[in-house]
Amino acid sequence: MNSEFQRKIKNISFEIAYFLYILSLLIGLTMFKDIHSVSLFQDILRNLSYIFLVLKICVDFYDSQNKIKFIVIWLLLIGPGLIVSYVTHSITLLTTLVFVLCAYQIDFDKLLKKILIINIVFVVVTVLSSCLGIIPNLSFIQEERVRYSLGFTYPSHLTSFLFFNTLIYIFIKKNNLKTKDYLILGILSVLCYCMTDARMGLICTILVLIVFFLIYNYSHVHIPKIINRCIVCSPLIFAGITTFLAVIYDKSSMILLFLNQCLNGRLGYAKYILGKHGIDLFGNYIEWHGWVGNQGVNMISNYNFVDISYVKILANYGIVVFIFFVVFLSLLCYKAYIKKNICLQFIIFFICMYSVVEPRLIELHFNPFILLLLNQSYLLTHTEIVELKNKFLKKYKLKR
């Protein structure tokens, strides 16, 4: 088989599989899901996606020079996913891992441009449909605040889309961003906040715009070494701190209570879920009960949803999956650092920061950047791994 033809088959099969799967997930986040026969349409999309995903895997296997190594790598990474899927009664994580593995040779930059277009079209259609009365525009009452979902099943979904698509747009444009781009995205963020009242999303998005404006307009300013190191270690820092705080959370502590209030009760729910289900190697089966679809209700009696991504991953998918994503996100951030890809560095940092308040870290339909975890263009080379190892050994010897 011609190598160029193989490459095209790989890219096309992956893209079709990815967009069909993402579309099925996106529909589930909107009130379109309640329209008759739409659930059947979602199932068809998912099944077609799996067919193209299998085709991609078959071509990858045929194209691999060391087929035994190919099988071993897949078993090592997919094996834990199968166990977690059995424990949690869900194949969501397994499907995510398969997509991450299949993205190994994909041109991510080109894919991201298509993702942005599809996301924009989908959001515009959903919001307009809710405004025209085609689908409901749910209203939520929380602590005397009225929040509108604009066609989505929950108000913060739209804010999350705006946050991640802002990052996607910045990644595509990089230093070609104009002042008007920042202003338009800022205005959209404020308008979105006025309707959804998603404060955390607004703060994070505005912070992203301010930081990248400073980076690209004042590039001569040197970033202190300590800040660079913190950004490189941001996946470990955010995951470690939030998980630690959730474990030790106690209402009797004024400091922890204050932090919980700042996070709108997120630490309290995280503590509850960890106390009830514990932390296991391959996760737990948890029936999540959130606000989604509970229009006009002040609170639901069995609410247990965890918004902190790291705690949700740890409680639901277990220690193995938690370590995998945190470690590989850290390695991706380190790769961006040594390649002086400051754009990707800060994008990962902001995603990790946003994951403290929203459970979107490993959700493909929100965060496509996790496809980079095992992408050959962003993986550490053998030389880079050796250099990293030597740095740690040298530092350890100096301390000793």
C-alpha positions in Angstrom: 0.0 0.0 0.0 1.3 3.4 -1.0 2.6 5.4 2.1 0.9 8.6 1.0 -2.4 6.7 0.5 -2.0 5.2 3.9 -1.4 8.6 5.5 -4.6 9.9 3.9 -6.6 6.9 5.0 -5.3 7.4 8.6 -6.1 11.1 8.7 -9.5 10.8 7.0 -10.6 7.8 9.1 -9.5 9.5 12.4 -11.2 12.8 11.5 -14.5 11.1 10.6 -14.4 8.9 13.7 -13.6 11.9 15.9 -16.2 14.3 14.5 -19.0 11.7 14.5 -18.2 10.8 18.1 -17.9 14.4 19.2 -21.2 15.3 17.5 -22.9 12.5 19.4 -21.6 13.9 22.7 -22.3 17.5 21.9 -26.0 16.7 21.1 -26.2 15.1 24.5 -25.2 18.5 26.1 -28.2 20.3 24.5 -32.0 20.2 24.6 -31.9 18.6 21.1 -31.4 15.3 23.0 -35.1 15.4 24.1 -36.4 15.5 20.6 -38.0 12.3 19.4 -35.5 9.8 17.8 -32.5 12.0 18.5 -31.1 9.4 20.9 -31.2 6.9 18.1 -29.4 9.3 15.9 -26.7 9.7 18.6 -26.3 5.9 18.8 -25.9 5.7 15.0 -23.2 8.4 15.1 -21.3 6.6 17.9 -21.4 3.3 16.1 -20.3 4.8 12.8 -17.5 6.5 14.8 -16.3 3.1 16.2 -16.2 1.6 12.7 -13.9 4.3 11.4 -11.8 4.1 14.6 -11.3 0.4 14.0 -10.3 1.2 10.4 -7.7 3.7 11.7 -6.3 1.1 14.1 -6.1 -1.6 11.4 -4.2 0.8 9.1 -1.9 1.7 11.9 -1.2 -1.9 12.7 -0.6 -2.7 9.0 1.7 0.2 8.7 3.7 -0.5 11.9 7.2 -1.9 11.4 7.2 -3.7 14.8 3.8 -5.3 15.2 4.6 -6.9 18.5 5.6 -3.6 20.0 2.4 -2.1 18.6 0.3 -4.7 20.3 2.2 -4.4 23.6 1.8 -0.6 23.7 -1.9 -0.9 23.0 -2.4 -3.6 25.7 -0.5 -1.5 28.2 -2.6 1.6 27.7 -5.9 0.1 26.8 -5.8 -2.7 29.3 -6.4 -0.4 32.3 -9.1 1.3 30.3 -10.9 -1.9 29.9 -10.7 -2.7 33.6 -12.0 0.9 34.4 -14.8 0.5 31.9 -15.9 -2.7 33.6 -15.8 -1.2 37.1 -17.5 2.1 36.1 -20.1 0.5 33.7 -19.1 3.0 31.1 -16.8 3.0 28.0 -16.3 6.8 27.9 -12.8 6.7 29.3 -11.9 3.7 27.1 -13.0 5.6 24.0 -11.1 8.6 25.1 -7.9 6.6 25.5 -8.4 4.9 22.1 -8.7 8.4 20.5 -5.6 9.6 22.3 -3.6 6.6 21.0 -5.0 6.9 17.5 -3.9 10.6 17.4 -0.2 9.5 17.4 0.5 10.6 13.8 -2.3 13.1 13.3 -1.6 16.6 12.1 -3.1 18.3 15.2 -2.8 21.9 13.9 -5.0 21.1 10.9 -7.4 19.1 13.0 -7.8 22.0 15.4 -8.9 24.4 12.7 -11.7 22.0 11.7 -12.7 21.5 15.4 -13.0 25.3 15.8 -15.3 25.6 12.8 -17.6 22.7 13.9 -17.7 24.1 17.5 -18.7 27.6 16.4 -21.4 26.3 14.0 -22.8 23.9 16.7 -22.9 26.6 19.4 -24.5 29.2 17.0 -27.2 26.7 15.9 -27.9 25.7 19.5 -28.2 29.2 20.9 -30.3 30.4 17.9 -32.6 27.4 18.3 -33.2 28.2 21.9 -33.9 31.9 21.1 -36.3 30.9 18.3 -38.1 28.4 20.6 -37.1 25.3 18.7 -35.6 23.9 21.9 -36.1 25.1 25.5 -33.9 27.8 27.1 -33.8 26.4 30.6 -33.6 28.8 33.6 -31.9 27.8 36.8 -32.5 29.5 40.2 -29.5 29.2 42.5 -29.2 31.4 45.6 -31.5 34.1 44.1 -29.5 34.0 40.8 -31.3 33.3 37.6 -29.2 31.5 35.0 -30.1 30.7 31.4 -28.8 27.7 29.5 -29.4 29.0 26.0 -30.3 25.6 24.6 -27.8 23.6 26.6 -28.7 21.4 29.5 -26.8 23.6 31.9 -25.6 27.2 31.8 -21.9 26.6 32.4 -21.7 24.4 29.2 -21.7 27.5 27.0 -19.1 29.2 29.1 -16.9 26.1 28.9 -17.2 26.0 25.1 -16.2 29.7 25.0 -13.2 29.1 27.2 -11.8 26.1 25.3 -12.6 27.6 21.9 -10.8 30.8 23.0 -7.7 28.6 23.7 -8.1 26.8 20.3 -8.3 30.2 18.5 -5.2 31.5 20.3 -3.3 28.3 19.5 -4.2 28.6 15.8 -3.5 32.3 15.5 -0.6 32.6 18.0 1.2 35.9 17.6 -1.0 36.9 14.7 -3.8 37.8 17.1 -5.0 41.4 16.7 -6.3 43.7 19.4 -9.8 43.4 17.9 -9.6 39.6 18.5 -9.1 40.1 22.2 -11.9 42.7 22.3 -14.4 40.5 20.5 -13.6 37.4 22.7 -13.8 39.6 25.8 -17.2 41.0 24.8 -18.5 37.5 24.0 -17.3 36.4 27.4 -19.2 39.2 29.2 -22.4 38.6 27.1 -22.2 34.9 28.0 -21.8 35.7 31.7 -24.8 38.1 31.6 -27.0 35.2 30.5 -25.4 32.2 32.2 -24.0 33.9 35.3 -21.0 31.5 35.1 -18.5 33.6 37.1 -15.6 31.1 37.2 -15.8 30.7 33.4 -15.8 34.5 32.9 -12.8 35.0 35.2 -10.7 32.3 33.5 -11.5 33.4 30.0 -10.7 37.1 30.7 -7.5 36.0 32.5 -6.5 34.0 29.4 -7.1 37.0 27.1 -5.1 39.4 29.4 -2.1 37.0 29.7 -1.8 36.2 26.0 -2.2 39.9 25.2 0.7 40.6 27.4 2.8 37.7 26.0 2.4 38.7 22.4 2.5 42.4 22.8 5.3 42.6 25.4 7.4 39.6 24.2 10.6 41.4 25.2 9.7 41.1 28.9 11.5 38.1 30.4 9.4 35.6 32.3 11.0 34.8 35.6 12.5 31.3 35.9 10.3 30.4 38.9 7.1 31.2 37.0 8.3 29.1 34.1 8.9 26.2 36.4 5.5 26.6 38.0 3.9 26.6 34.6 5.8 23.4 33.5 4.7 21.7 36.8 1.1 23.1 36.7 -0.6 19.8 36.1 1.1 18.3 39.1 0.6 21.4 41.2 -3.1 21.9 40.5 -3.9 18.1 40.7 -1.9 17.8 44.0 -3.2 20.8 45.8 -6.9 20.3 44.9 -6.9 16.6 45.7 -5.0 17.3 49.0 -7.5 20.0 50.0 -10.5 17.7 49.1 -9.1 15.0 51.3 -8.4 17.2 54.3 -11.4 19.4 54.0 -13.1 20.1 57.3 -15.9 22.6 57.9 -14.4 23.5 61.3 -11.3 25.0 59.6 -12.0 28.7 58.8 -9.3 28.6 56.0 -10.7 25.5 54.3 -14.3 26.9 54.7 -13.3 30.1 53.1 -11.6 28.3 50.2 -14.8 26.2 49.8 -16.9 29.3 49.7 -14.6 30.8 47.1 -15.0 27.7 45.0 -18.8 27.7 45.4 -18.9 24.6 47.6 -16.7 22.4 45.3 -14.4 21.2 48.0 -17.3 20.1 50.1 -18.8 17.9 47.4 -15.3 16.6 46.5 -14.8 15.6 50.2 -18.2 13.9 50.3 -17.6 11.8 47.2 -14.1 10.7 48.3 -15.5 9.8 51.7 -18.4 7.8 50.3 -16.6 5.9 47.5 -12.9 6.1 48.5 -10.0 6.0 46.1 -9.3 2.7 44.2 -6.8 1.6 41.7 -9.3 1.4 38.8 -12.1 3.6 40.0 -15.6 3.2 41.2 -19.1 3.0 39.8 -20.7 6.3 40.8 -24.2 7.5 39.9 -23.7 11.2 39.4 -26.6 13.6 40.2 -26.2 17.2 39.1 -28.1 20.2 38.2 -28.5 19.3 34.5 -32.1 19.5 33.4 -33.4 20.5 36.9 -34.9 23.8 35.7 -36.1 26.2 38.4 -35.0 24.0 41.3 -33.1 25.6 44.1 -31.4 22.3 45.0 -31.9 18.6 44.4 -31.8 16.3 47.4 -29.3 13.7 46.0 -26.9 16.2 44.4 -23.3 14.7 44.4 -21.7 16.1 41.3 -18.0 17.0 41.6 -16.8 19.9 39.5 -13.1 19.5 40.3 -11.7 17.5 37.4 -8.8 15.9 39.3 -11.0 14.6 42.2 -13.7 13.5 39.7 -11.1 11.5 37.7 -9.5 10.0 40.9 -12.9 9.0 42.4 -14.5 7.7 39.2 -11.6 6.3 37.2 -9.0 5.5 39.9 -5.4 6.1 40.7 -3.9 4.6 37.5 -5.9 6.9 35.2 -5.3 9.9 37.4 -1.5 9.3 37.3 -1.5 8.7 33.6 -3.2 12.0 32.7 -1.3 14.1 35.2 2.1 12.7 34.3 1.6 12.9 30.5 0.2 16.5 30.8 3.3 17.4 32.7 5.5 15.8 30.1 3.6 17.7 27.4 4.1 20.9 29.2 7.8 20.2 29.6 8.1 19.4 25.9 6.5 22.8 25.2 9.0 24.4 27.5 12.2 23.0 26.0 10.8 23.8 22.5 10.0 27.3 23.6 6.4 26.8 22.6 5.1 29.4 25.1 1.7 29.3 23.6 1.1 25.6 24.3 2.8 26.0 27.8 0.3 28.6 28.9 -2.7 26.8 27.2 -1.9 23.7 29.3 -1.5 25.9 32.4 -4.9 27.5 31.9 -6.6 24.2 31.1 -5.2 22.8 34.4 -6.4 25.9 36.2 -9.9 25.7 34.7 -10.1 22.1 35.6 -10.1 23.1 39.3 -13.6 24.6 38.8 -15.0 22.5 35.8 -14.8 18.7 35.1 -13.6 19.1 31.5 -10.0 18.0 31.7 -10.4 14.7 29.8 -13.6 15.4 28.0 -12.8 15.3 24.3 -15.8 17.4 23.2 -14.5 20.2 25.3 -10.8 19.7 25.5 -9.2 18.5 22.2 -5.7 19.3 23.6 -5.6 15.9 25.4 -5.1 14.4 21.9 -1.5 15.8 22.1 -0.6 13.5 25.0 0.8 10.8 22.8 1.1 12.7 19.5 4.5 12.0 18.0 5.2 15.7 17.3 4.8 16.5 21.0 6.2 13.4 22.7 9.6 13.7 24.4 12.3 12.0 22.3 14.7 9.5 23.7 17.5 12.2 23.9 15.1 14.6 25.8 14.1 11.9 28.2 17.8 11.1 29.0 18.5 14.8 29.5 15.6 15.2 31.8 16.8 12.1 33.8 20.3 13.5 34.0 19.0 16.8 35.3 17.1 15.1 38.1 20.1 12.9 39.0 22.5 15.9 39.0 20.1 17.9 41.2 19.8 15.0 43.6 23.5 14.5 43.9 24.1 18.2 44.6 21.6 18.1 47.4 23.0 15.0 48.9 
